[in-house]
């Protein structure tokens, strides 16, 4: 397996595969963006004996979440309030189970990947449980989960868990150099700082082109920005209708900028930074539920950064 990082998970998988002690169900648990799906695909290819560069294989099946209501997606595109409902339905599980009634196509093994497994409807989870309790010979399940606590305890108990933690900066640098070779070193460094060990987030940061935004955020934090000039520039730099991924990246970036050089910040100045950081976390959580106006959200980010500036700079914030 040629993935970067996650050595404990890779070692546990290799030992099971080489020692012929392969458990029939695996839970790949960790925060979003850590590379769990890439791990699952690479592991599935090893299981069925597929070439590493092969994109598709008839004995590797992936179940993922689908929009529950196209009308909600249309509302999102039109900037109207919408409800996020994306679930893995029981029909998908039933279709997979029908497939399990036949032998693997090319060999003796087949892999079923479910991502994200914690997004299954309740009845879909109950249906999957039956397959986990009585797995067909040669069938292996790889459940990718960002929130494993949402899985049924009976499902978790039937899986061997591989935990994925944040990657080191060196591992992140290796991944970004390989997957975003056209980005400049400064952009990659900013992405690593903003992503908290998540290569998926870092790549999203680079794709969103938030380099100029980072500079504006640092200026606001340093100067306090008694007026609205820099905050207005921040809103404009995010664009008139940025998508949710870009807004999430901006919130992540603002938090990372608050964390920069935190060890050198005087004790008296720590409280405003901590409060601003907590408010940005809250906004990130609410972004999935509420249809924020991008300009207002950008102004709010700017206000929080300005409020965390040194006391002498934020007298008029």
PDB file of C-alpha atoms in Angstrom:
ATOM      1  CA  UNK A   1       0.000   0.000   0.000  1.00  0.00           C
ATOM      2  CA  UNK A   2       1.632   3.229  -1.186  1.00  0.00           C
ATOM      3  CA  UNK A   3      -0.346   5.714   0.927  1.00  0.00           C
ATOM      4  CA  UNK A   4       1.445   8.387   2.952  1.00  0.00           C
ATOM      5  CA  UNK A   5       1.070   8.325   6.742  1.00  0.00           C
ATOM      6  CA  UNK A   6      -1.294   6.302   8.951  1.00  0.00           C
ATOM      7  CA  UNK A   7       1.427   3.753   9.701  1.00  0.00           C
ATOM      8  CA  UNK A   8      -0.450   1.974  12.562  1.00  0.00           C
ATOM      9  CA  UNK A   9      -3.502   1.355  10.345  1.00  0.00           C
ATOM     10  CA  UNK A  10      -1.330   0.198   7.450  1.00  0.00           C
ATOM     11  CA  UNK A  11       0.641  -2.157   9.713  1.00  0.00           C
ATOM     12  CA  UNK A  12      -2.503  -3.687  11.226  1.00  0.00           C
ATOM     13  CA  UNK A  13      -3.988  -4.252   7.780  1.00  0.00           C
ATOM     14  CA  UNK A  14      -0.771  -5.739   6.400  1.00  0.00           C
ATOM     15  CA  UNK A  15      -0.408  -8.120   9.354  1.00  0.00           C
ATOM     16  CA  UNK A  16      -3.972  -9.352   8.932  1.00  0.00           C
ATOM     17  CA  UNK A  17      -3.619  -9.758   5.174  1.00  0.00           C
ATOM     18  CA  UNK A  18      -0.258 -11.509   5.259  1.00  0.00           C
ATOM     19  CA  UNK A  19      -1.079 -13.618   8.300  1.00  0.00           C
ATOM     20  CA  UNK A  20      -4.346 -14.925   6.829  1.00  0.00           C
ATOM     21  CA  UNK A  21      -6.191 -13.594   9.891  1.00  0.00           C
ATOM     22  CA  UNK A  22      -8.396 -11.333   7.827  1.00  0.00           C
ATOM     23  CA  UNK A  23     -11.485 -10.175   9.703  1.00  0.00           C
ATOM     24  CA  UNK A  24     -14.632  -9.977   7.569  1.00  0.00           C
ATOM     25  CA  UNK A  25     -15.579  -6.395   8.579  1.00  0.00           C
ATOM     26  CA  UNK A  26     -13.410  -3.335   9.180  1.00  0.00           C
ATOM     27  CA  UNK A  27     -14.363   0.086  10.524  1.00  0.00           C
ATOM     28  CA  UNK A  28     -12.144   2.926   9.274  1.00  0.00           C
ATOM     29  CA  UNK A  29     -12.788   5.684  11.812  1.00  0.00           C
ATOM     30  CA  UNK A  30     -11.521   9.251  11.951  1.00  0.00           C
ATOM     31  CA  UNK A  31     -12.327  12.838  11.020  1.00  0.00           C
ATOM     32  CA  UNK A  32     -13.253  13.724   7.460  1.00  0.00           C
ATOM     33  CA  UNK A  33     -10.462  14.447   5.001  1.00  0.00           C
ATOM     34  CA  UNK A  34      -7.814  12.155   6.502  1.00  0.00           C
ATOM     35  CA  UNK A  35      -7.671   9.736   3.560  1.00  0.00           C
ATOM     36  CA  UNK A  36      -9.848   6.909   4.903  1.00  0.00           C
ATOM     37  CA  UNK A  37     -11.583   6.362   1.561  1.00  0.00           C
ATOM     38  CA  UNK A  38      -8.249   6.240  -0.255  1.00  0.00           C
ATOM     39  CA  UNK A  39      -7.107   3.661   2.293  1.00  0.00           C
ATOM     40  CA  UNK A  40     -10.294   1.643   1.784  1.00  0.00           C
ATOM     41  CA  UNK A  41      -9.847   1.592  -1.996  1.00  0.00           C
ATOM     42  CA  UNK A  42      -6.193   0.581  -1.733  1.00  0.00           C
ATOM     43  CA  UNK A  43      -7.054  -2.117   0.824  1.00  0.00           C
ATOM     44  CA  UNK A  44      -9.868  -3.434  -1.381  1.00  0.00           C
ATOM     45  CA  UNK A  45      -7.509  -3.692  -4.335  1.00  0.00           C
ATOM     46  CA  UNK A  46      -5.067  -5.683  -2.225  1.00  0.00           C
ATOM     47  CA  UNK A  47      -7.876  -7.967  -1.076  1.00  0.00           C
ATOM     48  CA  UNK A  48      -9.062  -8.880  -4.554  1.00  0.00           C
ATOM     49  CA  UNK A  49      -5.622  -8.837  -6.168  1.00  0.00           C
ATOM     50  CA  UNK A  50      -6.308  -5.854  -8.426  1.00  0.00           C
ATOM     51  CA  UNK A  51      -3.494  -3.788  -9.899  1.00  0.00           C
ATOM     52  CA  UNK A  52      -2.855  -0.612  -7.830  1.00  0.00           C
ATOM     53  CA  UNK A  53      -3.424   1.655 -10.824  1.00  0.00           C
ATOM     54  CA  UNK A  54      -6.769   0.052 -11.731  1.00  0.00           C
ATOM     55  CA  UNK A  55      -9.662   2.469 -11.157  1.00  0.00           C
ATOM     56  CA  UNK A  56     -12.461  -0.116 -11.289  1.00  0.00           C
ATOM     57  CA  UNK A  57     -12.766  -3.822 -10.538  1.00  0.00           C
ATOM     58  CA  UNK A  58     -15.882  -6.016 -10.764  1.00  0.00           C
ATOM     59  CA  UNK A  59     -15.308  -7.397  -7.253  1.00  0.00           C
ATOM     60  CA  UNK A  60     -14.986  -3.988  -5.562  1.00  0.00           C
ATOM     61  CA  UNK A  61     -18.341  -2.355  -4.835  1.00  0.00           C
ATOM     62  CA  UNK A  62     -18.761   1.130  -3.345  1.00  0.00           C
ATOM     63  CA  UNK A  63     -21.942   2.365  -1.650  1.00  0.00           C
ATOM     64  CA  UNK A  64     -22.074   6.077  -0.962  1.00  0.00           C
ATOM     65  CA  UNK A  65     -24.650   8.668   0.021  1.00  0.00           C
ATOM     66  CA  UNK A  66     -27.046  10.153  -2.515  1.00  0.00           C
ATOM     67  CA  UNK A  67     -29.149  13.345  -2.474  1.00  0.00           C
ATOM     68  CA  UNK A  68     -32.490  12.446  -0.922  1.00  0.00           C
ATOM     69  CA  UNK A  69     -34.377  15.258  -2.638  1.00  0.00           C
ATOM     70  CA  UNK A  70     -33.257  17.035  -5.820  1.00  0.00           C
ATOM     71  CA  UNK A  71     -35.469  19.968  -4.870  1.00  0.00           C
ATOM     72  CA  UNK A  72     -33.200  20.680  -1.915  1.00  0.00           C
ATOM     73  CA  UNK A  73     -30.162  20.826  -4.221  1.00  0.00           C
ATOM     74  CA  UNK A  74     -32.047  23.263  -6.490  1.00  0.00           C
ATOM     75  CA  UNK A  75     -32.817  25.481  -3.490  1.00  0.00           C
ATOM     76  CA  UNK A  76     -29.137  25.475  -2.540  1.00  0.00           C
ATOM     77  CA  UNK A  77     -28.108  26.487  -6.059  1.00  0.00           C
ATOM     78  CA  UNK A  78     -30.633  29.332  -6.027  1.00  0.00           C
ATOM     79  CA  UNK A  79     -29.414  30.609  -2.668  1.00  0.00           C
ATOM     80  CA  UNK A  80     -32.659  29.726  -0.865  1.00  0.00           C
ATOM     81  CA  UNK A  81     -32.915  28.029   2.580  1.00  0.00           C
ATOM     82  CA  UNK A  82     -32.395  24.305   2.226  1.00  0.00           C
ATOM     83  CA  UNK A  83     -32.168  21.185   4.368  1.00  0.00           C
ATOM     84  CA  UNK A  84     -29.187  18.856   4.076  1.00  0.00           C
ATOM     85  CA  UNK A  85     -30.494  15.282   3.726  1.00  0.00           C
ATOM     86  CA  UNK A  86     -28.049  12.773   2.327  1.00  0.00           C
ATOM     87  CA  UNK A  87     -28.464   9.145   3.304  1.00  0.00           C
ATOM     88  CA  UNK A  88     -27.496   5.660   2.258  1.00  0.00           C
ATOM     89  CA  UNK A  89     -30.882   4.069   1.698  1.00  0.00           C
ATOM     90  CA  UNK A  90     -32.059   0.546   2.398  1.00  0.00           C
ATOM     91  CA  UNK A  91     -32.540   0.037  -1.354  1.00  0.00           C
ATOM     92  CA  UNK A  92     -28.772   0.374  -1.812  1.00  0.00           C
ATOM     93  CA  UNK A  93     -28.107  -2.199   0.910  1.00  0.00           C
ATOM     94  CA  UNK A  94     -30.688  -4.592  -0.570  1.00  0.00           C
ATOM     95  CA  UNK A  95     -29.120  -4.276  -4.026  1.00  0.00           C
ATOM     96  CA  UNK A  96     -25.710  -5.036  -2.523  1.00  0.00           C
ATOM     97  CA  UNK A  97     -27.097  -8.082  -0.706  1.00  0.00           C
ATOM     98  CA  UNK A  98     -28.541  -9.412  -3.962  1.00  0.00           C
ATOM     99  CA  UNK A  99     -25.062  -9.187  -5.434  1.00  0.00           C
ATOM    100  CA  UNK A 100     -23.721 -11.266  -2.558  1.00  0.00           C
ATOM    101  CA  UNK A 101     -25.866 -14.208  -3.646  1.00  0.00           C
ATOM    102  CA  UNK A 102     -23.448 -14.796  -6.541  1.00  0.00           C
ATOM    103  CA  UNK A 103     -19.769 -15.686  -6.483  1.00  0.00           C
ATOM    104  CA  UNK A 104     -17.073 -13.028  -7.004  1.00  0.00           C
ATOM    105  CA  UNK A 105     -16.482 -12.349 -10.685  1.00  0.00           C
ATOM    106  CA  UNK A 106     -12.726 -12.798 -11.062  1.00  0.00           C
ATOM    107  CA  UNK A 107     -11.393 -14.435  -7.907  1.00  0.00           C
ATOM    108  CA  UNK A 108     -12.288 -15.781  -4.484  1.00  0.00           C
ATOM    109  CA  UNK A 109     -12.755 -12.435  -2.734  1.00  0.00           C
ATOM    110  CA  UNK A 110     -14.926  -9.381  -3.031  1.00  0.00           C
ATOM    111  CA  UNK A 111     -14.843  -6.051  -1.124  1.00  0.00           C
ATOM    112  CA  UNK A 112     -17.806  -3.879  -0.145  1.00  0.00           C
ATOM    113  CA  UNK A 113     -16.950  -0.265   0.756  1.00  0.00           C
ATOM    114  CA  UNK A 114     -19.582   1.914   2.470  1.00  0.00           C
ATOM    115  CA  UNK A 115     -18.714   5.613   2.740  1.00  0.00           C
ATOM    116  CA  UNK A 116     -19.801   7.267   4.960  1.00  0.00           C
ATOM    117  CA  UNK A 117     -21.233   4.318   6.867  1.00  0.00           C
ATOM    118  CA  UNK A 118     -22.604   6.603   9.582  1.00  0.00           C
ATOM    119  CA  UNK A 119     -24.919   8.139   6.977  1.00  0.00           C
ATOM    120  CA  UNK A 120     -27.052   5.008   6.604  1.00  0.00           C
ATOM    121  CA  UNK A 121     -30.757   5.212   7.325  1.00  0.00           C
ATOM    122  CA  UNK A 122     -31.819   3.216  10.381  1.00  0.00           C
ATOM    123  CA  UNK A 123     -33.462   0.465   8.368  1.00  0.00           C
ATOM    124  CA  UNK A 124     -30.430   0.307   6.075  1.00  0.00           C
ATOM    125  CA  UNK A 125     -28.215  -0.210   9.134  1.00  0.00           C
ATOM    126  CA  UNK A 126     -30.443  -3.016  10.370  1.00  0.00           C
ATOM    127  CA  UNK A 127     -30.328  -4.669   6.954  1.00  0.00           C
ATOM    128  CA  UNK A 128     -26.532  -4.409   6.806  1.00  0.00           C
ATOM    129  CA  UNK A 129     -26.282  -5.973  10.256  1.00  0.00           C
ATOM    130  CA  UNK A 130     -27.688  -9.233   8.898  1.00  0.00           C
ATOM    131  CA  UNK A 131     -24.868  -9.420   6.336  1.00  0.00           C
ATOM    132  CA  UNK A 132     -22.270  -8.661   8.998  1.00  0.00           C
ATOM    133  CA  UNK A 133     -23.673 -11.398  11.249  1.00  0.00           C
ATOM    134  CA  UNK A 134     -23.631 -14.006   8.468  1.00  0.00           C
ATOM    135  CA  UNK A 135     -21.045 -12.800   5.931  1.00  0.00           C
ATOM    136  CA  UNK A 136     -20.832 -14.756   2.673  1.00  0.00           C
ATOM    137  CA  UNK A 137     -17.563 -16.579   2.209  1.00  0.00           C
ATOM    138  CA  UNK A 138     -14.912 -14.388   0.612  1.00  0.00           C
ATOM    139  CA  UNK A 139     -16.817 -11.120   1.230  1.00  0.00           C
ATOM    140  CA  UNK A 140     -15.161  -8.333   3.201  1.00  0.00           C
ATOM    141  CA  UNK A 141     -16.714  -5.083   4.368  1.00  0.00           C
ATOM    142  CA  UNK A 142     -14.865  -1.773   4.741  1.00  0.00           C
ATOM    143  CA  UNK A 143     -16.992   0.812   6.583  1.00  0.00           C
ATOM    144  CA  UNK A 144     -15.668   4.374   6.358  1.00  0.00           C
ATOM    145  CA  UNK A 145     -16.958   6.591   9.147  1.00  0.00           C
ATOM    146  CA  UNK A 146     -16.337  10.202  10.191  1.00  0.00           C
ATOM    147  CA  UNK A 147     -18.671   9.818  13.218  1.00  0.00           C
ATOM    148  CA  UNK A 148     -18.525   6.167  14.358  1.00  0.00           C
ATOM    149  CA  UNK A 149     -20.637   6.928  17.437  1.00  0.00           C
ATOM    150  CA  UNK A 150     -23.616   7.267  15.070  1.00  0.00           C
ATOM    151  CA  UNK A 151     -23.292   3.647  13.965  1.00  0.00           C
ATOM    152  CA  UNK A 152     -25.357   0.977  15.678  1.00  0.00           C
ATOM    153  CA  UNK A 153     -23.358  -0.536  18.569  1.00  0.00           C
ATOM    154  CA  UNK A 154     -24.098  -3.972  17.092  1.00  0.00           C
ATOM    155  CA  UNK A 155     -22.419  -2.923  13.842  1.00  0.00           C
ATOM    156  CA  UNK A 156     -19.376  -1.524  15.627  1.00  0.00           C
ATOM    157  CA  UNK A 157     -19.019  -4.682  17.684  1.00  0.00           C
ATOM    158  CA  UNK A 158     -18.776  -6.817  14.546  1.00  0.00           C
ATOM    159  CA  UNK A 159     -15.998  -4.737  13.019  1.00  0.00           C
ATOM    160  CA  UNK A 160     -12.307  -4.503  13.666  1.00  0.00           C
ATOM    161  CA  UNK A 161     -11.535  -0.796  14.034  1.00  0.00           C
ATOM    162  CA  UNK A 162      -8.688   1.071  12.348  1.00  0.00           C
ATOM    163  CA  UNK A 163      -8.349   4.585  13.736  1.00  0.00           C
ATOM    164  CA  UNK A 164      -7.049   7.446  11.603  1.00  0.00           C
ATOM    165  CA  UNK A 165      -5.442  10.458  13.256  1.00  0.00           C
ATOM    166  CA  UNK A 166      -4.254  13.821  11.952  1.00  0.00           C
ATOM    167  CA  UNK A 167      -1.175  13.580   9.742  1.00  0.00           C
ATOM    168  CA  UNK A 168       2.147  15.232  10.511  1.00  0.00           C
ATOM    169  CA  UNK A 169       3.187  18.373   8.643  1.00  0.00           C
ATOM    170  CA  UNK A 170       5.881  16.374   6.811  1.00  0.00           C
ATOM    171  CA  UNK A 171       3.330  13.812   5.606  1.00  0.00           C
ATOM    172  CA  UNK A 172       0.988  16.618   4.578  1.00  0.00           C
ATOM    173  CA  UNK A 173       3.785  18.331   2.632  1.00  0.00           C
ATOM    174  CA  UNK A 174       4.516  15.085   0.773  1.00  0.00           C
ATOM    175  CA  UNK A 175       0.857  14.621  -0.169  1.00  0.00           C
ATOM    176  CA  UNK A 176       0.364  18.223  -1.300  1.00  0.00           C
ATOM    177  CA  UNK A 177       3.547  18.195  -3.368  1.00  0.00           C
ATOM    178  CA  UNK A 178       2.272  15.090  -5.170  1.00  0.00           C
ATOM    179  CA  UNK A 179      -1.392  16.049  -5.528  1.00  0.00           C
ATOM    180  CA  UNK A 180      -1.126  19.822  -5.982  1.00  0.00           C
ATOM    181  CA  UNK A 181       2.223  20.155  -7.817  1.00  0.00           C
ATOM    182  CA  UNK A 182       1.232  23.427  -9.509  1.00  0.00           C
ATOM    183  CA  UNK A 183       0.654  25.255  -6.213  1.00  0.00           C
ATOM    184  CA  UNK A 184       3.423  27.434  -4.810  1.00  0.00           C
ATOM    185  CA  UNK A 185       5.233  26.578  -1.527  1.00  0.00           C
ATOM    186  CA  UNK A 186       3.611  29.493   0.359  1.00  0.00           C
ATOM    187  CA  UNK A 187       0.131  28.321  -0.571  1.00  0.00           C
ATOM    188  CA  UNK A 188       0.945  24.757   0.479  1.00  0.00           C
ATOM    189  CA  UNK A 189       2.350  25.971   3.815  1.00  0.00           C
ATOM    190  CA  UNK A 190      -0.781  28.023   4.467  1.00  0.00           C
ATOM    191  CA  UNK A 191      -2.934  25.032   3.538  1.00  0.00           C
ATOM    192  CA  UNK A 192      -1.048  22.776   5.962  1.00  0.00           C
ATOM    193  CA  UNK A 193      -1.468  25.335   8.750  1.00  0.00           C
ATOM    194  CA  UNK A 194      -5.201  25.657   8.065  1.00  0.00           C
ATOM    195  CA  UNK A 195      -5.976  21.964   7.669  1.00  0.00           C
ATOM    196  CA  UNK A 196      -5.088  20.559  11.121  1.00  0.00           C
ATOM    197  CA  UNK A 197      -3.578  17.362   9.730  1.00  0.00           C
ATOM    198  CA  UNK A 198      -6.313  16.720   7.147  1.00  0.00           C
ATOM    199  CA  UNK A 199      -4.991  16.399   3.569  1.00  0.00           C
ATOM    200  CA  UNK A 200      -8.529  16.608   2.214  1.00  0.00           C
ATOM    201  CA  UNK A 201      -9.019  19.995   3.848  1.00  0.00           C
ATOM    202  CA  UNK A 202      -5.598  21.178   2.691  1.00  0.00           C
ATOM    203  CA  UNK A 203      -6.328  20.246  -0.916  1.00  0.00           C
ATOM    204  CA  UNK A 204      -9.695  21.997  -0.644  1.00  0.00           C
ATOM    205  CA  UNK A 205      -7.925  25.098   0.646  1.00  0.00           C
ATOM    206  CA  UNK A 206      -5.570  25.104  -2.356  1.00  0.00           C
ATOM    207  CA  UNK A 207      -8.402  24.462  -4.821  1.00  0.00           C
ATOM    208  CA  UNK A 208     -10.418  27.330  -3.355  1.00  0.00           C
ATOM    209  CA  UNK A 209      -7.611  29.833  -3.990  1.00  0.00           C
ATOM    210  CA  UNK A 210      -7.686  31.406  -0.519  1.00  0.00           C
ATOM    211  CA  UNK A 211      -4.094  32.695  -0.517  1.00  0.00           C
ATOM    212  CA  UNK A 212      -5.095  36.398  -0.791  1.00  0.00           C
ATOM    213  CA  UNK A 213      -7.792  35.808   1.817  1.00  0.00           C
ATOM    214  CA  UNK A 214      -5.163  34.560   4.269  1.00  0.00           C
ATOM    215  CA  UNK A 215      -3.166  37.767   3.846  1.00  0.00           C
ATOM    216  CA  UNK A 216      -6.239  39.917   4.496  1.00  0.00           C
ATOM    217  CA  UNK A 217      -7.098  37.901   7.616  1.00  0.00           C
ATOM    218  CA  UNK A 218      -3.593  38.373   8.995  1.00  0.00           C
ATOM    219  CA  UNK A 219      -3.777  42.130   8.376  1.00  0.00           C
ATOM    220  CA  UNK A 220      -7.127  42.368  10.168  1.00  0.00           C
ATOM    221  CA  UNK A 221      -5.789  40.429  13.162  1.00  0.00           C
ATOM    222  CA  UNK A 222      -2.636  42.541  13.309  1.00  0.00           C
ATOM    223  CA  UNK A 223      -4.258  45.945  12.794  1.00  0.00           C
ATOM    224  CA  UNK A 224      -7.618  45.522  14.473  1.00  0.00           C
ATOM    225  CA  UNK A 225      -9.259  47.300  11.524  1.00  0.00           C
ATOM    226  CA  UNK A 226     -11.171  50.027  13.299  1.00  0.00           C
ATOM    227  CA  UNK A 227     -13.235  50.599  10.151  1.00  0.00           C
ATOM    228  CA  UNK A 228     -14.847  48.263   7.659  1.00  0.00           C
ATOM    229  CA  UNK A 229     -12.370  48.631   4.799  1.00  0.00           C
ATOM    230  CA  UNK A 230     -10.417  45.393   5.254  1.00  0.00           C
ATOM    231  CA  UNK A 231     -13.517  43.487   6.277  1.00  0.00           C
ATOM    232  CA  UNK A 232     -15.223  44.644   3.098  1.00  0.00           C
ATOM    233  CA  UNK A 233     -12.184  43.528   1.105  1.00  0.00           C
ATOM    234  CA  UNK A 234     -12.393  40.152   2.846  1.00  0.00           C
ATOM    235  CA  UNK A 235     -16.024  39.722   1.793  1.00  0.00           C
ATOM    236  CA  UNK A 236     -15.198  40.717  -1.771  1.00  0.00           C
ATOM    237  CA  UNK A 237     -12.225  38.356  -1.943  1.00  0.00           C
ATOM    238  CA  UNK A 238     -14.410  35.363  -1.049  1.00  0.00           C
ATOM    239  CA  UNK A 239     -16.622  36.098  -4.048  1.00  0.00           C
ATOM    240  CA  UNK A 240     -20.276  36.989  -4.457  1.00  0.00           C
ATOM    241  CA  UNK A 241     -21.584  33.404  -4.275  1.00  0.00           C
ATOM    242  CA  UNK A 242     -18.880  31.105  -2.901  1.00  0.00           C
ATOM    243  CA  UNK A 243     -19.936  27.509  -2.353  1.00  0.00           C
ATOM    244  CA  UNK A 244     -20.085  25.876   1.054  1.00  0.00           C
ATOM    245  CA  UNK A 245     -16.666  24.224   0.645  1.00  0.00           C
ATOM    246  CA  UNK A 246     -15.022  27.627   0.111  1.00  0.00           C
ATOM    247  CA  UNK A 247     -16.774  29.090   3.155  1.00  0.00           C
ATOM    248  CA  UNK A 248     -15.718  26.103   5.282  1.00  0.00           C
ATOM    249  CA  UNK A 249     -12.140  26.562   4.077  1.00  0.00           C
ATOM    250  CA  UNK A 250     -12.298  30.257   5.012  1.00  0.00           C
ATOM    251  CA  UNK A 251     -13.505  29.424   8.531  1.00  0.00           C
ATOM    252  CA  UNK A 252     -10.748  26.801   8.921  1.00  0.00           C
ATOM    253  CA  UNK A 253      -8.213  29.337   7.703  1.00  0.00           C
ATOM    254  CA  UNK A 254      -9.356  31.981  10.177  1.00  0.00           C
ATOM    255  CA  UNK A 255      -8.971  29.498  13.052  1.00  0.00           C
ATOM    256  CA  UNK A 256      -5.473  28.522  11.953  1.00  0.00           C
ATOM    257  CA  UNK A 257      -4.452  32.187  11.724  1.00  0.00           C
ATOM    258  CA  UNK A 258      -5.678  32.745  15.284  1.00  0.00           C
ATOM    259  CA  UNK A 259      -3.481  29.793  16.333  1.00  0.00           C
ATOM    260  CA  UNK A 260      -0.337  31.092  14.612  1.00  0.00           C
ATOM    261  CA  UNK A 261       2.335  32.046  17.153  1.00  0.00           C
ATOM    262  CA  UNK A 262      -0.110  31.511  19.991  1.00  0.00           C
ATOM    263  CA  UNK A 263       2.719  30.578  22.366  1.00  0.00           C
ATOM    264  CA  UNK A 264       4.109  34.126  22.051  1.00  0.00           C
ATOM    265  CA  UNK A 265       0.800  35.883  22.723  1.00  0.00           C
ATOM    266  CA  UNK A 266       0.701  37.643  26.143  1.00  0.00           C
ATOM    267  CA  UNK A 267      -1.606  36.050  28.683  1.00  0.00           C
ATOM    268  CA  UNK A 268      -3.821  39.143  28.776  1.00  0.00           C
ATOM    269  CA  UNK A 269      -4.464  38.830  25.017  1.00  0.00           C
ATOM    270  CA  UNK A 270      -5.289  35.118  25.015  1.00  0.00           C
ATOM    271  CA  UNK A 271      -8.930  35.394  26.055  1.00  0.00           C
ATOM    272  CA  UNK A 272     -10.102  37.339  22.946  1.00  0.00           C
ATOM    273  CA  UNK A 273      -8.348  34.796  20.704  1.00  0.00           C
ATOM    274  CA  UNK A 274      -9.878  31.848  22.519  1.00  0.00           C
ATOM    275  CA  UNK A 275     -13.346  33.401  22.322  1.00  0.00           C
ATOM    276  CA  UNK A 276     -12.959  34.184  18.612  1.00  0.00           C
ATOM    277  CA  UNK A 277     -11.717  30.651  17.945  1.00  0.00           C
ATOM    278  CA  UNK A 278     -14.732  29.154  19.746  1.00  0.00           C
ATOM    279  CA  UNK A 279     -17.129  31.366  17.777  1.00  0.00           C
ATOM    280  CA  UNK A 280     -15.534  30.265  14.475  1.00  0.00           C
ATOM    281  CA  UNK A 281     -16.006  26.627  15.514  1.00  0.00           C
ATOM    282  CA  UNK A 282     -19.681  27.366  16.192  1.00  0.00           C
ATOM    283  CA  UNK A 283     -20.093  29.033  12.811  1.00  0.00           C
ATOM    284  CA  UNK A 284     -18.483  26.050  11.092  1.00  0.00           C
ATOM    285  CA  UNK A 285     -20.953  23.697  12.750  1.00  0.00           C
ATOM    286  CA  UNK A 286     -23.926  25.864  11.797  1.00  0.00           C
ATOM    287  CA  UNK A 287     -22.832  26.240   8.194  1.00  0.00           C
ATOM    288  CA  UNK A 288     -24.304  22.825   7.353  1.00  0.00           C
ATOM    289  CA  UNK A 289     -27.701  23.790   8.786  1.00  0.00           C
ATOM    290  CA  UNK A 290     -28.207  27.426   7.849  1.00  0.00           C
ATOM    291  CA  UNK A 291     -28.012  29.131   4.480  1.00  0.00           C
ATOM    292  CA  UNK A 292     -25.574  31.919   5.396  1.00  0.00           C
ATOM    293  CA  UNK A 293     -25.233  35.013   3.262  1.00  0.00           C
ATOM    294  CA  UNK A 294     -21.560  34.797   2.158  1.00  0.00           C
ATOM    295  CA  UNK A 295     -20.930  38.533   2.493  1.00  0.00           C
ATOM    296  CA  UNK A 296     -22.335  38.691   6.008  1.00  0.00           C
ATOM    297  CA  UNK A 297     -20.418  35.591   7.046  1.00  0.00           C
ATOM    298  CA  UNK A 298     -17.192  37.098   5.701  1.00  0.00           C
ATOM    299  CA  UNK A 299     -17.852  40.305   7.634  1.00  0.00           C
ATOM    300  CA  UNK A 300     -18.483  38.251  10.771  1.00  0.00           C
ATOM    301  CA  UNK A 301     -15.175  36.418  10.306  1.00  0.00           C
ATOM    302  CA  UNK A 302     -13.452  39.783   9.922  1.00  0.00           C
ATOM    303  CA  UNK A 303     -15.137  41.157  13.035  1.00  0.00           C
ATOM    304  CA  UNK A 304     -14.020  38.158  15.088  1.00  0.00           C
ATOM    305  CA  UNK A 305     -10.430  38.507  13.886  1.00  0.00           C
ATOM    306  CA  UNK A 306     -10.478  42.253  14.565  1.00  0.00           C
ATOM    307  CA  UNK A 307     -11.849  41.617  18.059  1.00  0.00           C
ATOM    308  CA  UNK A 308      -8.925  39.287  18.747  1.00  0.00           C
ATOM    309  CA  UNK A 309      -6.350  41.926  17.786  1.00  0.00           C
ATOM    310  CA  UNK A 310      -4.040  43.435  20.435  1.00  0.00           C
ATOM    311  CA  UNK A 311      -5.934  45.711  22.825  1.00  0.00           C
ATOM    312  CA  UNK A 312      -4.264  48.849  21.453  1.00  0.00           C
ATOM    313  CA  UNK A 313      -5.485  48.002  17.945  1.00  0.00           C
ATOM    314  CA  UNK A 314      -9.076  47.042  18.746  1.00  0.00           C
ATOM    315  CA  UNK A 315     -10.161  50.066  20.750  1.00  0.00           C
ATOM    316  CA  UNK A 316     -12.597  51.110  18.035  1.00  0.00           C
ATOM    317  CA  UNK A 317     -13.628  47.699  16.695  1.00  0.00           C
TER     318      UNK A 317
END
